[in-house]
Amino acid sequence: MNAKPTVHRASFVASATDVLDLPAPVFAEVAFAGKSNVGKSSLINALLGRRNLAHTSSTPGRTRLLNLFRAELEGGTLDIVDLPGYGYAKVSKAERRAWGPMIEAFLQKRPGLRCVIVIVDLRRGVQDEDRQLLEFLAEIGRDALIVATKTDKLSHSQVWPALQQVKRQAGGAIVLGFSAETNAGRDELWRAILERAGISG
Ligand code: GTP
Ligand code: MG
């Protein structure tokens, strides 16, 4: 299996606030979750080799809907879901209340969902909301993979100890390092995703 698959086509499929309004799941799906501004949308763009397919912003709270993207790869089709970031204090209370159930319903109700990639900022590590999400995923029996992003913000010698720290905080789960800035870790992440999605690169 090649580490980085050829992406023949990457496109936006749909946005919704309610999982039931998304198109019926047909393909293997992976979802990206994490605190607001952690770099979920940037990571999706880096994986797909597209500049701004998933909209990114330096202002937290950019992604407020469930966004479904589709990648046509050499070995099959993969659906990618960019989830709204959690833990951002400045969105309205009503919106914050809606996010938890929106994300939870998605995680529970999508039968094609093979893996949830929980993204944390390597400099901040696993925070309370991340831990709650990881516990919820364990409860409902969803496979989780942790990606610690923005590795470019640390010096080379700091990256390894910081990754070990995240791994400890996550109770020994698999943790991959990543940078959307340098693409470090991209091949390894692709390999992990394809394996879980059952797609050969
Ligand atoms: P929400 O949609 O608000 O939840 O945010 P998000 O998690 O999708 O984050 P987004 O991808 O929009 O990135 C937030 C900010 O972090 C942007 O200014 C990005 O340019 C920056 N960023 C994302 N990934 C990286 C990275 O790997 N390295 C560096 N240096 N900056 C990054
Ligand atoms: Mg986003």
CSV table of C-alpha atoms and ligand atoms in Angstrom, one decimal:
chain,number,residue,atom,x,y,z
A,1,MET,CA,0.0,0.0,0.0
A,2,ASN,CA,1.3,3.4,-0.9
A,3,ALA,CA,1.5,5.8,1.9
A,4,LYS,CA,0.0,8.8,0.1
A,5,PRO,CA,-2.7,7.9,-2.3
A,6,THR,CA,-3.3,9.7,-5.5
A,7,VAL,CA,-6.3,12.0,-5.0
A,8,HIS,CA,-8.1,12.0,-8.4
A,9,ARG,CA,-10.8,14.3,-7.2
A,10,ALA,CA,-11.7,16.1,-4.0
A,11,SER,CA,-15.0,17.8,-3.6
A,12,PHE,CA,-17.4,19.3,-1.2
A,13,VAL,CA,-20.6,17.3,-0.9
A,14,ALA,CA,-22.9,18.8,1.7
A,15,SER,CA,-23.2,20.8,4.9
A,16,ALA,CA,-25.8,20.2,7.6
A,17,THR,CA,-26.6,20.9,11.2
A,18,ASP,CA,-28.4,17.6,11.6
A,19,VAL,CA,-26.8,14.3,10.8
A,20,LEU,CA,-30.1,13.1,9.3
A,21,ASP,CA,-29.9,15.9,6.6
A,22,LEU,CA,-26.6,14.6,5.3
A,23,PRO,CA,-26.7,12.3,2.2
A,24,ALA,CA,-27.0,8.7,3.1
A,25,PRO,CA,-23.7,7.1,3.8
A,26,VAL,CA,-22.5,5.1,0.8
A,27,PHE,CA,-18.7,5.2,1.2
A,28,ALA,CA,-16.3,4.5,4.1
A,29,GLU,CA,-16.1,7.7,6.2
A,30,VAL,CA,-13.7,9.2,8.6
A,31,ALA,CA,-14.4,12.3,10.8
A,32,PHE,CA,-12.2,14.9,12.2
A,33,ALA,CA,-13.0,16.3,15.6
A,34,GLY,CA,-11.2,18.6,18.0
A,35,LYS,CA,-11.2,21.9,19.8
A,36,SER,CA,-11.9,25.0,17.8
A,37,ASN,CA,-8.9,26.5,15.9
A,38,VAL,CA,-6.8,23.4,16.5
A,39,GLY,CA,-6.3,22.9,12.7
A,40,LYS,CA,-9.0,20.4,11.6
A,41,SER,CA,-9.8,22.1,8.3
A,42,SER,CA,-6.2,22.8,7.6
A,43,LEU,CA,-5.3,19.1,8.1
A,44,ILE,CA,-8.1,18.0,5.7
A,45,ASN,CA,-6.8,20.4,3.1
A,46,ALA,CA,-3.2,19.1,3.6
A,47,LEU,CA,-4.3,15.5,3.2
A,48,LEU,CA,-6.2,16.3,0.0
A,49,GLY,CA,-3.6,18.6,-1.3
A,50,ARG,CA,-6.1,21.4,-1.7
A,51,ARG,CA,-5.6,24.9,-0.5
A,52,ASN,CA,-9.0,25.9,1.0
A,53,LEU,CA,-11.5,23.1,0.2
A,54,ALA,CA,-12.3,23.1,3.9
A,55,HIS,CA,-12.5,26.7,5.0
A,56,THR,CA,-9.9,27.7,7.5
A,57,SER,CA,-9.5,30.8,9.6
A,58,SER,CA,-7.3,32.2,12.2
A,59,THR,CA,-10.6,33.2,14.0
A,60,PRO,CA,-11.8,30.2,16.1
A,61,GLY,CA,-15.2,28.9,15.4
A,62,ARG,CA,-14.9,28.9,11.6
A,63,THR,CA,-16.5,25.5,11.0
A,64,ARG,CA,-20.0,25.5,12.5
A,65,LEU,CA,-21.7,22.8,10.5
A,66,LEU,CA,-21.1,19.1,9.7
A,67,ASN,CA,-19.2,19.4,6.4
A,68,LEU,CA,-19.0,16.4,4.2
A,69,PHE,CA,-16.2,16.1,1.6
A,70,ARG,CA,-15.5,13.3,-0.9
A,71,ALA,CA,-12.1,12.1,-2.0
A,72,GLU,CA,-11.9,9.8,-5.1
A,73,LEU,CA,-8.7,7.8,-4.5
A,74,GLU,CA,-6.9,5.2,-6.6
A,75,GLY,CA,-8.2,2.4,-4.4
A,76,GLY,CA,-11.7,3.7,-3.7
A,77,THR,CA,-13.8,6.6,-2.4
A,78,LEU,CA,-13.4,8.1,1.0
A,79,ASP,CA,-15.8,10.5,2.7
A,80,ILE,CA,-14.4,13.0,5.1
A,81,VAL,CA,-16.4,14.9,7.7
A,82,ASP,CA,-15.1,18.1,9.1
A,83,LEU,CA,-16.9,18.5,12.5
A,84,PRO,CA,-17.4,21.9,14.2
A,85,GLY,CA,-14.8,22.7,16.8
A,86,TYR,CA,-15.8,22.4,20.4
A,87,GLY,CA,-14.6,24.4,23.4
A,88,TYR,CA,-14.8,27.8,21.9
A,89,ALA,CA,-16.2,30.2,24.5
A,90,LYS,CA,-17.1,33.1,22.2
A,91,VAL,CA,-19.9,31.5,20.1
A,92,SER,CA,-23.4,32.2,21.4
A,93,LYS,CA,-24.7,30.0,24.1
A,94,ALA,CA,-27.5,28.6,21.9
A,95,GLU,CA,-24.9,27.6,19.3
A,96,ARG,CA,-22.7,26.0,21.9
A,97,ARG,CA,-25.6,24.0,23.3
A,98,ALA,CA,-26.4,22.8,19.8
A,99,TRP,CA,-22.9,21.6,19.0
A,100,GLY,CA,-22.6,18.8,21.6
A,101,PRO,CA,-25.8,17.0,20.4
A,102,MET,CA,-24.9,17.7,16.7
A,103,ILE,CA,-21.5,16.1,17.0
A,104,GLU,CA,-22.8,13.3,19.3
A,105,ALA,CA,-25.7,12.4,17.0
A,106,PHE,CA,-23.3,12.3,14.1
A,107,LEU,CA,-20.9,10.0,15.9
A,108,GLN,CA,-23.6,7.7,17.0
A,109,LYS,CA,-25.7,7.5,13.9
A,110,ARG,CA,-23.4,7.3,10.9
A,111,PRO,CA,-23.0,3.6,10.0
A,112,GLY,CA,-20.2,4.1,7.5
A,113,LEU,CA,-18.0,5.9,10.1
A,114,ARG,CA,-14.8,3.9,10.4
A,115,CYS,CA,-12.7,6.1,12.6
A,116,VAL,CA,-12.7,9.4,14.4
A,117,ILE,CA,-9.6,11.4,14.2
A,118,VAL,CA,-9.3,13.5,17.3
A,119,ILE,CA,-7.0,16.4,16.7
A,120,VAL,CA,-5.1,18.2,19.5
A,121,ASP,CA,-2.6,21.0,19.4
A,122,LEU,CA,0.8,19.4,20.3
A,123,ARG,CA,1.7,22.5,22.4
A,124,ARG,CA,-1.5,22.2,24.5
A,125,GLY,CA,-2.0,18.4,24.7
A,126,VAL,CA,-5.2,16.6,25.6
A,127,GLN,CA,-7.6,18.9,27.3
A,128,ASP,CA,-10.8,18.3,29.2
A,129,GLU,CA,-13.1,18.4,26.2
A,130,ASP,CA,-10.8,16.1,24.3
A,131,ARG,CA,-10.9,13.6,27.1
A,132,GLN,CA,-14.7,13.8,27.3
A,133,LEU,CA,-14.8,13.1,23.5
A,134,LEU,CA,-12.4,10.2,23.8
A,135,GLU,CA,-14.4,8.7,26.7
A,136,PHE,CA,-17.6,9.1,24.7
A,137,LEU,CA,-16.1,7.4,21.6
A,138,ALA,CA,-14.9,4.5,23.8
A,139,GLU,CA,-18.4,4.2,25.3
A,140,ILE,CA,-20.1,3.9,21.9
A,141,GLY,CA,-17.3,1.7,20.5
A,142,ARG,CA,-15.9,4.0,17.9
A,143,ASP,CA,-12.3,3.7,16.9
A,144,ALA,CA,-10.3,6.9,17.7
A,145,LEU,CA,-7.0,8.0,16.4
A,146,ILE,CA,-5.2,11.0,18.0
A,147,VAL,CA,-3.3,13.4,15.9
A,148,ALA,CA,-1.2,16.1,17.5
A,149,THR,CA,-0.9,18.9,15.0
A,150,LYS,CA,1.2,22.1,14.6
A,151,THR,CA,4.4,20.2,15.2
A,152,ASP,CA,6.1,22.9,13.2
A,153,LYS,CA,5.6,25.3,16.2
A,154,LEU,CA,8.0,23.3,18.3
A,155,SER,CA,11.7,22.7,17.8
A,156,HIS,CA,12.7,19.3,16.5
A,157,SER,CA,14.0,18.3,19.9
A,158,GLN,CA,10.8,19.2,21.6
A,159,VAL,CA,8.5,17.3,19.3
A,160,TRP,CA,9.2,13.7,20.5
A,161,PRO,CA,8.8,14.4,24.2
A,162,ALA,CA,5.6,16.4,23.5
A,163,LEU,CA,4.2,13.5,21.5
A,164,GLN,CA,5.1,11.1,24.4
A,165,GLN,CA,3.3,13.4,26.8
A,166,VAL,CA,0.1,13.4,24.6
A,167,LYS,CA,0.3,9.6,24.4
A,168,ARG,CA,0.4,9.4,28.2
A,169,GLN,CA,-2.4,11.9,28.6
A,170,ALA,CA,-4.5,9.8,26.2
A,171,GLY,CA,-3.9,6.6,28.2
A,172,GLY,CA,-1.5,5.0,25.8
A,173,ALA,CA,-3.6,5.5,22.6
A,174,ILE,CA,-1.9,5.8,19.2
A,175,VAL,CA,-0.8,9.4,18.6
A,176,LEU,CA,0.6,10.7,15.3
A,177,GLY,CA,2.3,14.0,14.9
A,178,PHE,CA,1.3,16.3,12.0
A,179,SER,CA,1.9,19.7,10.5
A,180,ALA,CA,-0.3,21.3,7.9
A,181,GLU,CA,2.5,23.9,7.4
A,182,THR,CA,5.2,21.4,6.4
A,183,ASN,CA,3.1,18.3,5.7
A,184,ALA,CA,5.2,16.4,8.3
A,185,GLY,CA,3.4,13.2,9.2
A,186,ARG,CA,1.1,13.3,6.3
A,187,ASP,CA,2.1,9.9,4.7
A,188,GLU,CA,1.8,8.1,8.1
A,189,LEU,CA,-1.6,9.6,8.7
A,190,TRP,CA,-2.8,8.6,5.2
A,191,ARG,CA,-1.6,5.1,5.9
A,192,ALA,CA,-3.6,5.0,9.2
A,193,ILE,CA,-6.7,6.4,7.5
A,194,LEU,CA,-6.7,4.0,4.5
A,195,GLU,CA,-6.1,1.0,6.7
A,196,ARG,CA,-9.1,1.9,8.9
A,197,ALA,CA,-11.3,2.8,5.9
A,198,GLY,CA,-10.3,-0.5,4.2
A,199,ILE,CA,-9.1,1.3,1.1
A,200,SER,CA,-5.8,0.2,-0.6
A,201,GLY,CA,-3.7,3.2,-1.6
B,1,GTP,P1,-12.6,25.7,13.6
B,1,GTP,O1,-13.2,25.4,12.3
B,1,GTP,O2,-12.8,27.1,14.1
B,1,GTP,O3,-12.9,24.7,14.7
B,1,GTP,O4,-11.0,25.6,13.4
B,1,GTP,P2,-10.1,24.4,12.8
B,1,GTP,O5,-9.8,23.4,13.8
B,1,GTP,O6,-10.7,23.9,11.5
B,1,GTP,O7,-8.7,25.2,12.4
B,1,GTP,P3,-8.2,25.8,11.1
B,1,GTP,O8,-7.8,24.6,10.2
B,1,GTP,O9,-9.1,26.8,10.5
B,1,GTP,O10,-6.8,26.5,11.6
B,1,GTP,C1,-6.8,27.4,12.6
B,1,GTP,C2,-5.5,28.3,12.5
B,1,GTP,O11,-4.4,27.4,12.8
B,1,GTP,C3,-5.3,28.9,11.1
B,1,GTP,O12,-4.7,30.1,11.3
B,1,GTP,C4,-4.3,27.9,10.5
B,1,GTP,O13,-3.5,28.5,9.5
B,1,GTP,C5,-3.5,27.5,11.7
B,1,GTP,N1,-2.9,26.1,11.5
B,1,GTP,C6,-3.6,25.0,11.3
B,1,GTP,N2,-2.7,23.9,11.2
B,1,GTP,C7,-1.5,24.4,11.4
B,1,GTP,C8,-0.2,23.8,11.5
B,1,GTP,O14,0.0,22.6,11.3
B,1,GTP,N3,0.9,24.6,11.7
B,1,GTP,C9,0.7,26.0,11.9
B,1,GTP,N4,1.8,26.7,12.2
B,1,GTP,N5,-0.5,26.6,11.9
B,1,GTP,C10,-1.6,25.8,11.6
B,2,MG,MG,-12.6,24.3,10.7
